[in-house]
CSV table of C-alpha atoms and ligand atoms in Angstrom, one decimal:
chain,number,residue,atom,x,y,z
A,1,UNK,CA,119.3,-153.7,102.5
A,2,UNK,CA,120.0,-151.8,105.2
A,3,UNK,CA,124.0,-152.3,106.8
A,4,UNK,CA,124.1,-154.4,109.7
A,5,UNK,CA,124.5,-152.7,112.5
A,6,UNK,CA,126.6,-153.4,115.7
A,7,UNK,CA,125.5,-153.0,119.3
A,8,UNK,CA,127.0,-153.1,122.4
A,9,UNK,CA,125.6,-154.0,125.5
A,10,UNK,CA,128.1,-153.1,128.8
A,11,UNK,CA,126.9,-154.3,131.8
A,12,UNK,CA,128.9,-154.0,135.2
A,13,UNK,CA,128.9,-157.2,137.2
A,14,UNK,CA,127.3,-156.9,140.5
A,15,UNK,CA,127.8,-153.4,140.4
A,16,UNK,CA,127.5,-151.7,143.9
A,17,UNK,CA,128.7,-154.5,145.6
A,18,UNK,CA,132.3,-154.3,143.1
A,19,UNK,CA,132.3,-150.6,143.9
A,20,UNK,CA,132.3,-151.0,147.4
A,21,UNK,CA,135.4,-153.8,146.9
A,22,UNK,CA,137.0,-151.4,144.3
A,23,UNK,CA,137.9,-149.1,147.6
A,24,UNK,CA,138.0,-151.8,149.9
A,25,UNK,CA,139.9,-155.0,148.8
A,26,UNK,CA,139.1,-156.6,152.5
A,27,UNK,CA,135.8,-157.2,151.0
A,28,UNK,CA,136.3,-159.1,148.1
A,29,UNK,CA,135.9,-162.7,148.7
A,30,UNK,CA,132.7,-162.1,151.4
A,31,UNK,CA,129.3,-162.7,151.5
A,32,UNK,CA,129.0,-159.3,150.6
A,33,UNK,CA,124.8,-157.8,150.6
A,34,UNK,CA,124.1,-153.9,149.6
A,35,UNK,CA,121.0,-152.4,150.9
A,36,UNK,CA,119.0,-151.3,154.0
A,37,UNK,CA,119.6,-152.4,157.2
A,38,UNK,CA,116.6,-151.3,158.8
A,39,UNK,CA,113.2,-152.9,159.5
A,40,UNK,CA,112.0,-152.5,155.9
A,41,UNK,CA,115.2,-152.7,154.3
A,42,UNK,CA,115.8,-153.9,150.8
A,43,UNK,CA,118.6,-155.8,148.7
A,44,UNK,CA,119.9,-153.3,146.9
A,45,UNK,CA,122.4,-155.2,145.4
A,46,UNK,CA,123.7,-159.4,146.2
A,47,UNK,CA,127.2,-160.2,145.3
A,48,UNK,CA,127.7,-163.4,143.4
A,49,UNK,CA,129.2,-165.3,146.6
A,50,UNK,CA,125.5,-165.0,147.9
A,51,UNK,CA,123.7,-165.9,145.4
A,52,UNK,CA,124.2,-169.7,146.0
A,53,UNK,CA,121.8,-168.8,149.0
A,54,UNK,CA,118.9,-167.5,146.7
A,55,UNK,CA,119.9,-163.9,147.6
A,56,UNK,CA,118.6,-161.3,144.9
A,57,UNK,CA,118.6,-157.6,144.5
A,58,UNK,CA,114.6,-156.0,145.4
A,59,UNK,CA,114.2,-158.7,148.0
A,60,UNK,CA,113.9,-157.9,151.9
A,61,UNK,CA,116.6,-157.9,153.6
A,62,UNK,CA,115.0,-159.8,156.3
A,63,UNK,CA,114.4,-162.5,153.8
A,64,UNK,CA,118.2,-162.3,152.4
A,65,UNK,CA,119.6,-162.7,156.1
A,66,UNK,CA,117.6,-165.5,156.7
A,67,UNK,CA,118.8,-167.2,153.6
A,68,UNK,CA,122.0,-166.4,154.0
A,69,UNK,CA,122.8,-165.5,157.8
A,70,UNK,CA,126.4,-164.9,157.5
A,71,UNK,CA,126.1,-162.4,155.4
A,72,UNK,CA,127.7,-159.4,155.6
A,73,UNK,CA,125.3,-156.1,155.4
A,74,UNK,CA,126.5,-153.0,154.0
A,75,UNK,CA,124.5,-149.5,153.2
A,76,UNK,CA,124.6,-148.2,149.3
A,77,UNK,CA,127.5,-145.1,149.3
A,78,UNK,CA,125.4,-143.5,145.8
A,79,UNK,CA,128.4,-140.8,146.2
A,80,UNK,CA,130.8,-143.7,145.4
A,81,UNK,CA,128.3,-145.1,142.4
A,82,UNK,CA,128.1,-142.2,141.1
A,83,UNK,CA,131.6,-141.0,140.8
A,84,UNK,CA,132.2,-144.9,139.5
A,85,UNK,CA,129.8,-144.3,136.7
A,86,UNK,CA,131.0,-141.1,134.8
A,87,UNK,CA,134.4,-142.6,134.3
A,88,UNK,CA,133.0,-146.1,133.3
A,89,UNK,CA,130.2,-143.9,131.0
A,90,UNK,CA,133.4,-142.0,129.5
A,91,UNK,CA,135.3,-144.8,128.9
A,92,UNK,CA,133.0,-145.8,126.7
A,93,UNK,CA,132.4,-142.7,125.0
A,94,UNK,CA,135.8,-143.1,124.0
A,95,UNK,CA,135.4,-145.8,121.6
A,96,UNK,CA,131.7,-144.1,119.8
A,97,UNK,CA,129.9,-141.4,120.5
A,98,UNK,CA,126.1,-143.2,120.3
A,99,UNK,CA,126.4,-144.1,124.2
A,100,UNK,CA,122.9,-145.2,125.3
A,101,UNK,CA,122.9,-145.1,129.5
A,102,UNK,CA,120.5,-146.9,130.5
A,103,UNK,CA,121.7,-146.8,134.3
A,104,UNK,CA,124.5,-146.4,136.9
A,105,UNK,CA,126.3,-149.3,135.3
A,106,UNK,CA,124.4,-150.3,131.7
A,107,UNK,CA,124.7,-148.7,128.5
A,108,UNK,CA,124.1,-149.5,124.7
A,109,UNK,CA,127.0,-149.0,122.9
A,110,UNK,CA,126.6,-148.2,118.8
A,111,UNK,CA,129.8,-149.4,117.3
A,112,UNK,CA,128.2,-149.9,113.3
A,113,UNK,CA,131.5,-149.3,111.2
A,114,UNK,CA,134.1,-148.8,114.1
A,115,UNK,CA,136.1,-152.2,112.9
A,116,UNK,CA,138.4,-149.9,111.3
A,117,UNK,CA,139.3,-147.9,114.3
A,118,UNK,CA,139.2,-150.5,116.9
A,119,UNK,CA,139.0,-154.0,114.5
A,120,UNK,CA,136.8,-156.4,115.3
A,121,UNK,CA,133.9,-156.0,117.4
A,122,UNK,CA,135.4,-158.7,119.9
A,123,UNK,CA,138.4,-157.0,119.9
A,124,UNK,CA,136.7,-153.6,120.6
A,125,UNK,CA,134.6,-155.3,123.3
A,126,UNK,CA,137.7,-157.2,125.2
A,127,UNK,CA,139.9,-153.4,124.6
A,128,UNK,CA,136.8,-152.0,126.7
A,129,UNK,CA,136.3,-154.9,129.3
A,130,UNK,CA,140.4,-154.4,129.8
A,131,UNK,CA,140.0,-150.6,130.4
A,132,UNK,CA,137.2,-151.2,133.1
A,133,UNK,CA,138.9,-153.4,135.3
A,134,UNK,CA,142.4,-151.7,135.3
A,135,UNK,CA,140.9,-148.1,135.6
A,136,UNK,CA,138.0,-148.8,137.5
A,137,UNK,CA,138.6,-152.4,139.3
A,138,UNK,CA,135.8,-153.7,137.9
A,139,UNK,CA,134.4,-156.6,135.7
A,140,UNK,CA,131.7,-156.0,132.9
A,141,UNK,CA,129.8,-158.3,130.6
A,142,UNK,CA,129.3,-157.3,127.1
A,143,UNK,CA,126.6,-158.7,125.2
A,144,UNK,CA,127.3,-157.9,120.8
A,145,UNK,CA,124.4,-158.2,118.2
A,146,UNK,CA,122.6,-155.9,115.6
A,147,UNK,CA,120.0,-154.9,117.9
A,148,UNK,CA,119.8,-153.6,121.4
A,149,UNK,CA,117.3,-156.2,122.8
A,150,UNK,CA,119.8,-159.5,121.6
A,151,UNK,CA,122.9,-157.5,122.7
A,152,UNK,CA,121.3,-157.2,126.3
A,153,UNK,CA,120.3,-160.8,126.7
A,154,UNK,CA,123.6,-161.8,125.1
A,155,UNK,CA,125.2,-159.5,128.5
A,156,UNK,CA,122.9,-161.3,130.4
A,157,UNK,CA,123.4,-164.7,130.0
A,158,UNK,CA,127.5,-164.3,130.1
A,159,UNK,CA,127.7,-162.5,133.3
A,160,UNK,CA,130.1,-162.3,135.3
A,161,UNK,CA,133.2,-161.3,133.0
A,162,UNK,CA,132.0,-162.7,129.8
A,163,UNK,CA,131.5,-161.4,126.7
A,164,UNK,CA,129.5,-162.8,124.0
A,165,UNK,CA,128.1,-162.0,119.9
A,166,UNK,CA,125.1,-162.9,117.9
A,167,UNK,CA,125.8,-162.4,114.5
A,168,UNK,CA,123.3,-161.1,112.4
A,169,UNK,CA,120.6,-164.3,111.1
A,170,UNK,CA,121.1,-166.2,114.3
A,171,UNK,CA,119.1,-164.0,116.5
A,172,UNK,CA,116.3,-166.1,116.2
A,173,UNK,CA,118.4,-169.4,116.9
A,174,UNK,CA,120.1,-167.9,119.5
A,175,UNK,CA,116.8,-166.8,121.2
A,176,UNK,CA,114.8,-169.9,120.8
A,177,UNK,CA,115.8,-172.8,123.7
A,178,UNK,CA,115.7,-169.7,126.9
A,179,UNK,CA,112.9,-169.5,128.2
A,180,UNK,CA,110.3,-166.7,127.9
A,181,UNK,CA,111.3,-164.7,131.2
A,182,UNK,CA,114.8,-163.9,129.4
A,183,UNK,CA,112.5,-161.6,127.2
A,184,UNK,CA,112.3,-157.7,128.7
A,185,UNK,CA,109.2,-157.0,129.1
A,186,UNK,CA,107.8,-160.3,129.8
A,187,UNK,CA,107.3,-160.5,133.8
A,188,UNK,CA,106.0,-163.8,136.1
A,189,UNK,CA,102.4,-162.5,134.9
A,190,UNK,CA,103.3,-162.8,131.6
A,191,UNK,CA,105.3,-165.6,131.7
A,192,UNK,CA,101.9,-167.8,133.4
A,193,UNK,CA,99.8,-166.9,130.6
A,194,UNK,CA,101.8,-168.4,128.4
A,195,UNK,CA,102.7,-171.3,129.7
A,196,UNK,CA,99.0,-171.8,130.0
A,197,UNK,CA,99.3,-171.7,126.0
A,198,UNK,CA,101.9,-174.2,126.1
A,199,UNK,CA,104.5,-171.7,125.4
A,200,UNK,CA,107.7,-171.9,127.8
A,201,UNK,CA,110.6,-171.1,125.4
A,202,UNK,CA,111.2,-168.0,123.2
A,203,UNK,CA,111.4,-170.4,120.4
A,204,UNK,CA,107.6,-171.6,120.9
A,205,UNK,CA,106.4,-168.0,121.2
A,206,UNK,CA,108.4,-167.0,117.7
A,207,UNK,CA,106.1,-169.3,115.8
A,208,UNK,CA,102.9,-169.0,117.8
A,209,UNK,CA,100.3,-167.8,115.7
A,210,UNK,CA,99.4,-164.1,116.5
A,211,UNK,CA,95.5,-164.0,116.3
A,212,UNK,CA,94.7,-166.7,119.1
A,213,UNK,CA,98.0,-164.5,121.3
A,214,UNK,CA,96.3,-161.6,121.0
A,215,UNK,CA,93.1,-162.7,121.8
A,216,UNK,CA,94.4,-164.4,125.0
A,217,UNK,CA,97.3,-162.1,125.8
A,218,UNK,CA,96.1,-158.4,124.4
A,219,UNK,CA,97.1,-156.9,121.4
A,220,UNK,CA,100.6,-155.5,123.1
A,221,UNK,CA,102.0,-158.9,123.6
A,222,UNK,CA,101.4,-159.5,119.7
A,223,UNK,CA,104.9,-157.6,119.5
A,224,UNK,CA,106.3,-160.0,121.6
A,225,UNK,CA,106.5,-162.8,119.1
A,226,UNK,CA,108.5,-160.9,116.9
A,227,UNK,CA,110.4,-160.0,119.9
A,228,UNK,CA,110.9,-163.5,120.7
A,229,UNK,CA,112.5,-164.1,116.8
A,230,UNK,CA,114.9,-161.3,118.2
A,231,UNK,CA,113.7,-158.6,116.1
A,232,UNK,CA,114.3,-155.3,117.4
A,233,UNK,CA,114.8,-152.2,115.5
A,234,UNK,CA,115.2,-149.5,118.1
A,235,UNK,CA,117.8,-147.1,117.8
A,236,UNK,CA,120.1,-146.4,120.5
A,237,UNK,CA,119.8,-143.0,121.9
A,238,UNK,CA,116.1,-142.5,122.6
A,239,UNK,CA,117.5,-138.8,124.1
A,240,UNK,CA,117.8,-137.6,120.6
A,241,UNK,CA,113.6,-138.2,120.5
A,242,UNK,CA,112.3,-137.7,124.2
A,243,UNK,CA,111.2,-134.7,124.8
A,244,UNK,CA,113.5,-134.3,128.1
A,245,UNK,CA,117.0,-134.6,129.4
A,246,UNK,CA,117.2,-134.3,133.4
A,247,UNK,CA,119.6,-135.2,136.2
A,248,UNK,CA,119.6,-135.2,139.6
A,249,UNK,CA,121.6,-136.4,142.7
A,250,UNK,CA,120.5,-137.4,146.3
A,251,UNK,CA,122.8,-136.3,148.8
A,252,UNK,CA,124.8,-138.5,151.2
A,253,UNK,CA,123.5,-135.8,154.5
A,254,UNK,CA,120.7,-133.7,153.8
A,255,UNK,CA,121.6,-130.2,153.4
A,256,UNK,CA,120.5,-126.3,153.2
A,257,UNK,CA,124.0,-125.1,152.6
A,258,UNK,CA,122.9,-122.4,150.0
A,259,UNK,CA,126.9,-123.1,148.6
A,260,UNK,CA,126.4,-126.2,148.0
A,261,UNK,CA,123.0,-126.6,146.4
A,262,UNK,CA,124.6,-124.2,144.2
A,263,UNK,CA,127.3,-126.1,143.2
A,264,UNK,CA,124.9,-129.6,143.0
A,265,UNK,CA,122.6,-127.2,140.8
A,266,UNK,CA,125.6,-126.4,138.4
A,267,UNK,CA,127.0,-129.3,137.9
A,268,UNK,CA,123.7,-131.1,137.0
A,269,UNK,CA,123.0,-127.9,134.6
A,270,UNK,CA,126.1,-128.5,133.1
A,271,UNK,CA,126.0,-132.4,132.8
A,272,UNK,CA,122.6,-132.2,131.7
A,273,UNK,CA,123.4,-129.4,128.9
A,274,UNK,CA,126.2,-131.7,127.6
A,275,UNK,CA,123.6,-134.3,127.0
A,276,UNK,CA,121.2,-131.7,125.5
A,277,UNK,CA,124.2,-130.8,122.6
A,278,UNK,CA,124.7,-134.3,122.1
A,279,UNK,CA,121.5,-134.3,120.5
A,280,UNK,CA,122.2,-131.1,118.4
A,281,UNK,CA,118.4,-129.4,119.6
A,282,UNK,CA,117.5,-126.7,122.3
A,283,UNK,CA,115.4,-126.3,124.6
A,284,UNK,CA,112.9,-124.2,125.7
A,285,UNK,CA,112.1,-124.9,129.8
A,286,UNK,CA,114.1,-125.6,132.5
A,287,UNK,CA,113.2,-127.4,135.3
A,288,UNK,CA,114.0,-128.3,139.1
A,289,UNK,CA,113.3,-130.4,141.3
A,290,UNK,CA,113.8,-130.4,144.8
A,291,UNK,CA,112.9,-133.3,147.5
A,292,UNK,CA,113.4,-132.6,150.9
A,293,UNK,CA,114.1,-134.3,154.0
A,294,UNK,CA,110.3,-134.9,155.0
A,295,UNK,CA,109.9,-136.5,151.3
A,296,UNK,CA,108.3,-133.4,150.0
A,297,UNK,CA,109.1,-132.7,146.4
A,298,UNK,CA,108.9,-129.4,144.8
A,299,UNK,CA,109.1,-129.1,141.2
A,300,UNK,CA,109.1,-125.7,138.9
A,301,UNK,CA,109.7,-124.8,135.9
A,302,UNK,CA,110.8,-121.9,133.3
A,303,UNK,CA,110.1,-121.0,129.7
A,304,UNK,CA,112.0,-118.4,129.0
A,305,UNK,CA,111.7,-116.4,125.3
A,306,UNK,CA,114.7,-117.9,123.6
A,307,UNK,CA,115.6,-121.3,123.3
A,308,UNK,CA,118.9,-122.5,124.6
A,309,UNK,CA,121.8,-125.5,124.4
A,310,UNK,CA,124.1,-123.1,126.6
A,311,UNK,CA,125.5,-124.2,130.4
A,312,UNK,CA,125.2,-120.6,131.3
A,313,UNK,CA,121.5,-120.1,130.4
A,314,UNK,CA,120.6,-123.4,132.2
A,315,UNK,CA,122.7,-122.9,135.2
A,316,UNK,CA,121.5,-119.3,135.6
A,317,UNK,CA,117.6,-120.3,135.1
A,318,UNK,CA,117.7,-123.3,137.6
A,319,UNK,CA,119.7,-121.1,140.2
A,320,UNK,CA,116.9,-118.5,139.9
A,321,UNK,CA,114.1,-121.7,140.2
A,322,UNK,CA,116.6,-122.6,143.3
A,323,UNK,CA,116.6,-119.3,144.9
A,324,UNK,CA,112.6,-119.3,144.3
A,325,UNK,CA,112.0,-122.8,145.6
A,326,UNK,CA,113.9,-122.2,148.8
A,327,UNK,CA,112.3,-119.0,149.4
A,328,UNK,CA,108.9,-121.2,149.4
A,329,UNK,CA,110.5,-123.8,151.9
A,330,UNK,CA,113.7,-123.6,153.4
A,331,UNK,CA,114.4,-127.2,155.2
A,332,UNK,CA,117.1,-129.8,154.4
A,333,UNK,CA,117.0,-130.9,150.9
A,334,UNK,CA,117.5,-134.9,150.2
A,335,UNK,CA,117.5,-134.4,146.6
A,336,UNK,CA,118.3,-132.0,143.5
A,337,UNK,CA,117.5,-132.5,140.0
A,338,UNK,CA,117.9,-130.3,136.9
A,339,UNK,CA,116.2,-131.0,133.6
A,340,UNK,CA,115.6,-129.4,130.0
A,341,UNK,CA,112.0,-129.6,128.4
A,342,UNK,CA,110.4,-128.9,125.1
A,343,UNK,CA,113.5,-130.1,123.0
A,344,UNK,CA,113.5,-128.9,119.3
A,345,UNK,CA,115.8,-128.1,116.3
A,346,UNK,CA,117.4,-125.0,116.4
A,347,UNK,CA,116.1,-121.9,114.7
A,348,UNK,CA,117.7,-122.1,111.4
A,349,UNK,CA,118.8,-118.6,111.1
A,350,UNK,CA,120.0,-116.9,114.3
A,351,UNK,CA,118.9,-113.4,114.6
A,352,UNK,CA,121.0,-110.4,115.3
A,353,UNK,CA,119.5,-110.4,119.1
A,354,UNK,CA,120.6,-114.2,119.5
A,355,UNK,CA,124.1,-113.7,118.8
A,356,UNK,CA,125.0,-113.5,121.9
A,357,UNK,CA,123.4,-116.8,123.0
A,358,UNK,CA,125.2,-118.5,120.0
A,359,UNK,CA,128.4,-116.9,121.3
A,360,UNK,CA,127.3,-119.0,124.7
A,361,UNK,CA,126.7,-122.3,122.7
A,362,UNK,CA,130.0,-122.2,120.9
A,363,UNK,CA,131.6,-122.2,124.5
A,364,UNK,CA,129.6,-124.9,126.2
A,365,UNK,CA,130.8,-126.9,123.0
A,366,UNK,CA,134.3,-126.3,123.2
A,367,UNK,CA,134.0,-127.3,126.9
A,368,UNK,CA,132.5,-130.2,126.1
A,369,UNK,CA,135.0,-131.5,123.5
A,370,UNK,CA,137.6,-130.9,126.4
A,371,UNK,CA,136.0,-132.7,128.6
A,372,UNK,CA,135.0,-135.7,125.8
A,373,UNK,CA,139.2,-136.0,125.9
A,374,UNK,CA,140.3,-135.0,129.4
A,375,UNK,CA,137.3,-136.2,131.4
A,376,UNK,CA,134.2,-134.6,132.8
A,377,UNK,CA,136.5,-132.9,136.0
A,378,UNK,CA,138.8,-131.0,133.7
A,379,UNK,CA,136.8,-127.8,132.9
A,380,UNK,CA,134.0,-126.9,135.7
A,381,UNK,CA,132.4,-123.5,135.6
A,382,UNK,CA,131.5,-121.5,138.9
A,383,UNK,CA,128.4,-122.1,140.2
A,384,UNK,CA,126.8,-119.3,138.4
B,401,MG,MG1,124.9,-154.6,136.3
């Protein structure tokens, strides 16, 4: 039998709306909304002091302020976010490698066999909730079970500040009185036609029988049932299989300072050339994407002869994709991102003509075991 594996599901409470009280203490304690302000503005994020009032992230903001009048209105800061969510991302890459991001403030954690290190998994889990709030001023929820899909409800269902474990053989238990929305994946659609089958609860799903499901529901939802038993065998880092790694960054003022698109293009190169080691393949393509101010997007791409896991080579092919795009279309650009393609394993044997690009490799790795222990600030290359 296969060992039992541990996963970690971090979750920041409320996230934009903490980051915003992380800088600015006045706010804690409001009726705190993030999102648009204009005509066609959207929640972007409710604290939990409006959620009383039936406030909830993706819903107009008209419709928030007229729940909760009071409230006070505040546009998203992504610079702020983003800065907020490297140093939560490496404090948990301190405790295991296998980080999973799944957004700004959610990530799978695989701690299998770290008890020794860290001891217990609750232990482990409270040593990372601790780090959070006194480096970062921030509360996370941590869901803990053998599989990715129980570890995120587990998250779910404890927030704000909690922390909770399914051990392996109650998944199923643990599962079976919520009812069907807790699953991912199953929406309100979802959710209506089965409750015209009499199912409301994860529990009455797990032992429906599959053949009259998927005649009703199509043959995709016939996974759901062993879903809904909490079975889940995904591994954590889908990165190591896609087929890309990208990045990219929208800009707090739009921008055709040639400087600093060179800069946002190197450190995206780089960030997204860490990522690309972390797997231990190359690539072959680089790409870039550019949005500008009218909403445009531009994206091209490169395939050079060799394939690559070096910062240099990525940062030098996505300034020349830069330098190419702009000639195209100079106006303010919104948005930059920077992303790898074709991802395989290395050539087994390097040739005489690749040493140098190994030579390139070994540095980007050295860098990135620097920054693994000093942070991602502590070694940045010049833009090109
Ligand atoms: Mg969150």
């Amino acid at each position: 039998m296969a060992v039992e594996r541990t996963i970690f599901h971090v979750d920041i409470d409320a996230f934009f709306a903490a980051a915003e009280r992380s800088i600015n203490p006045d706010l804690i304690g409001k009726l705190l909304i993030i999102g648009g302000t204009g005509g066609r503005g959207v929640v972007a994020c409710a604290s939990y002091e409006v959620r009383p009032y039936g406030v909830r992230s993706a819903m107009p903001m008209s419709r928030a302020l007229r729940l909760c009048p009071n409230a006070l209105v505040m546009n998203s800061s992504h610079g702020l976010y983003g800065k907020i969510s490297k140093s939560f991302m490496a404090i948990l890459r301190d405790y295991t490698p296998d980080v999973q991001v799944m957004s700004v403030d959610e990530a799978y954690m695989d701690m299998t066999g770290t008890e020794g290190l860290y001891g217990s998994p609750e232990k482990a889990g409270q040593a990372v909730k601790d780090r959070v709030r006194e480096e970062l001023k921030l509360t996370a929820s941590i869901g803990i079970a053998p599989s990715r899909l129980v570890a995120k409800i587990a998250s779910d269902e404890r927030k704000p500040d909690g922390m909770f474990t399914v051990q392996a053989g109650d998944e199923a238990a643990y599962l079976a009185p919520m009812p069907v929305r807790k699953l991912p994946g199953i929406g309100p659609r979802a959710a209506e036609k089965l409750a015209r089958l009499g199912i409301q609860t994860l529990g009455q799903l797990a032992v429906f029988p599959e053949g009259p499901l998927r005649r009703e529901m199509g043959n995709q939802f016939s996974r759901l049932i062993e879903r809904a038993k909490g079975t889940d065998n995904s591994e954590l880092s889908s990165e190591t299989k896609s087929k890309s790694i990208s990045s990219e960054t929208t800009f707090h003022a739009d921008s055709t300072d040639r400087a600093f698109l060179d800069k946002m293009v190197a450190d995206l190169s780089q960030s997204v050339g860490r990522r690309l080691r972390r797997t231990g393949k190359h690539a072959r393509s680089v790409s870039l994407k550019l949005r500008y101010n009218d909403f445009t997007t531009l994206t091209r791409h490169n395939t050079p002869n060799v394939s690559f896991d070096g910062d240099a080579r990525i940062v030098e092919i996505a300034t020349a994709l830069l330098d190419a795009t702009l000639k195209q279309r100079n106006v303010p650009v919104r948005l930059i991102g920077v992303g790898v393609e074709n991802l395989s394993e290395p050539a087994a044997q390097l040739s005489l003509l690749d040493s140098a690009v190994k030579d390139v490799s070994t540095l980007s790795s050295t860098l990135d075991r620097i920054r693994d222990r000093f942070g991602d600030d502590s070694v940045t290359r010049g833009p090109r």
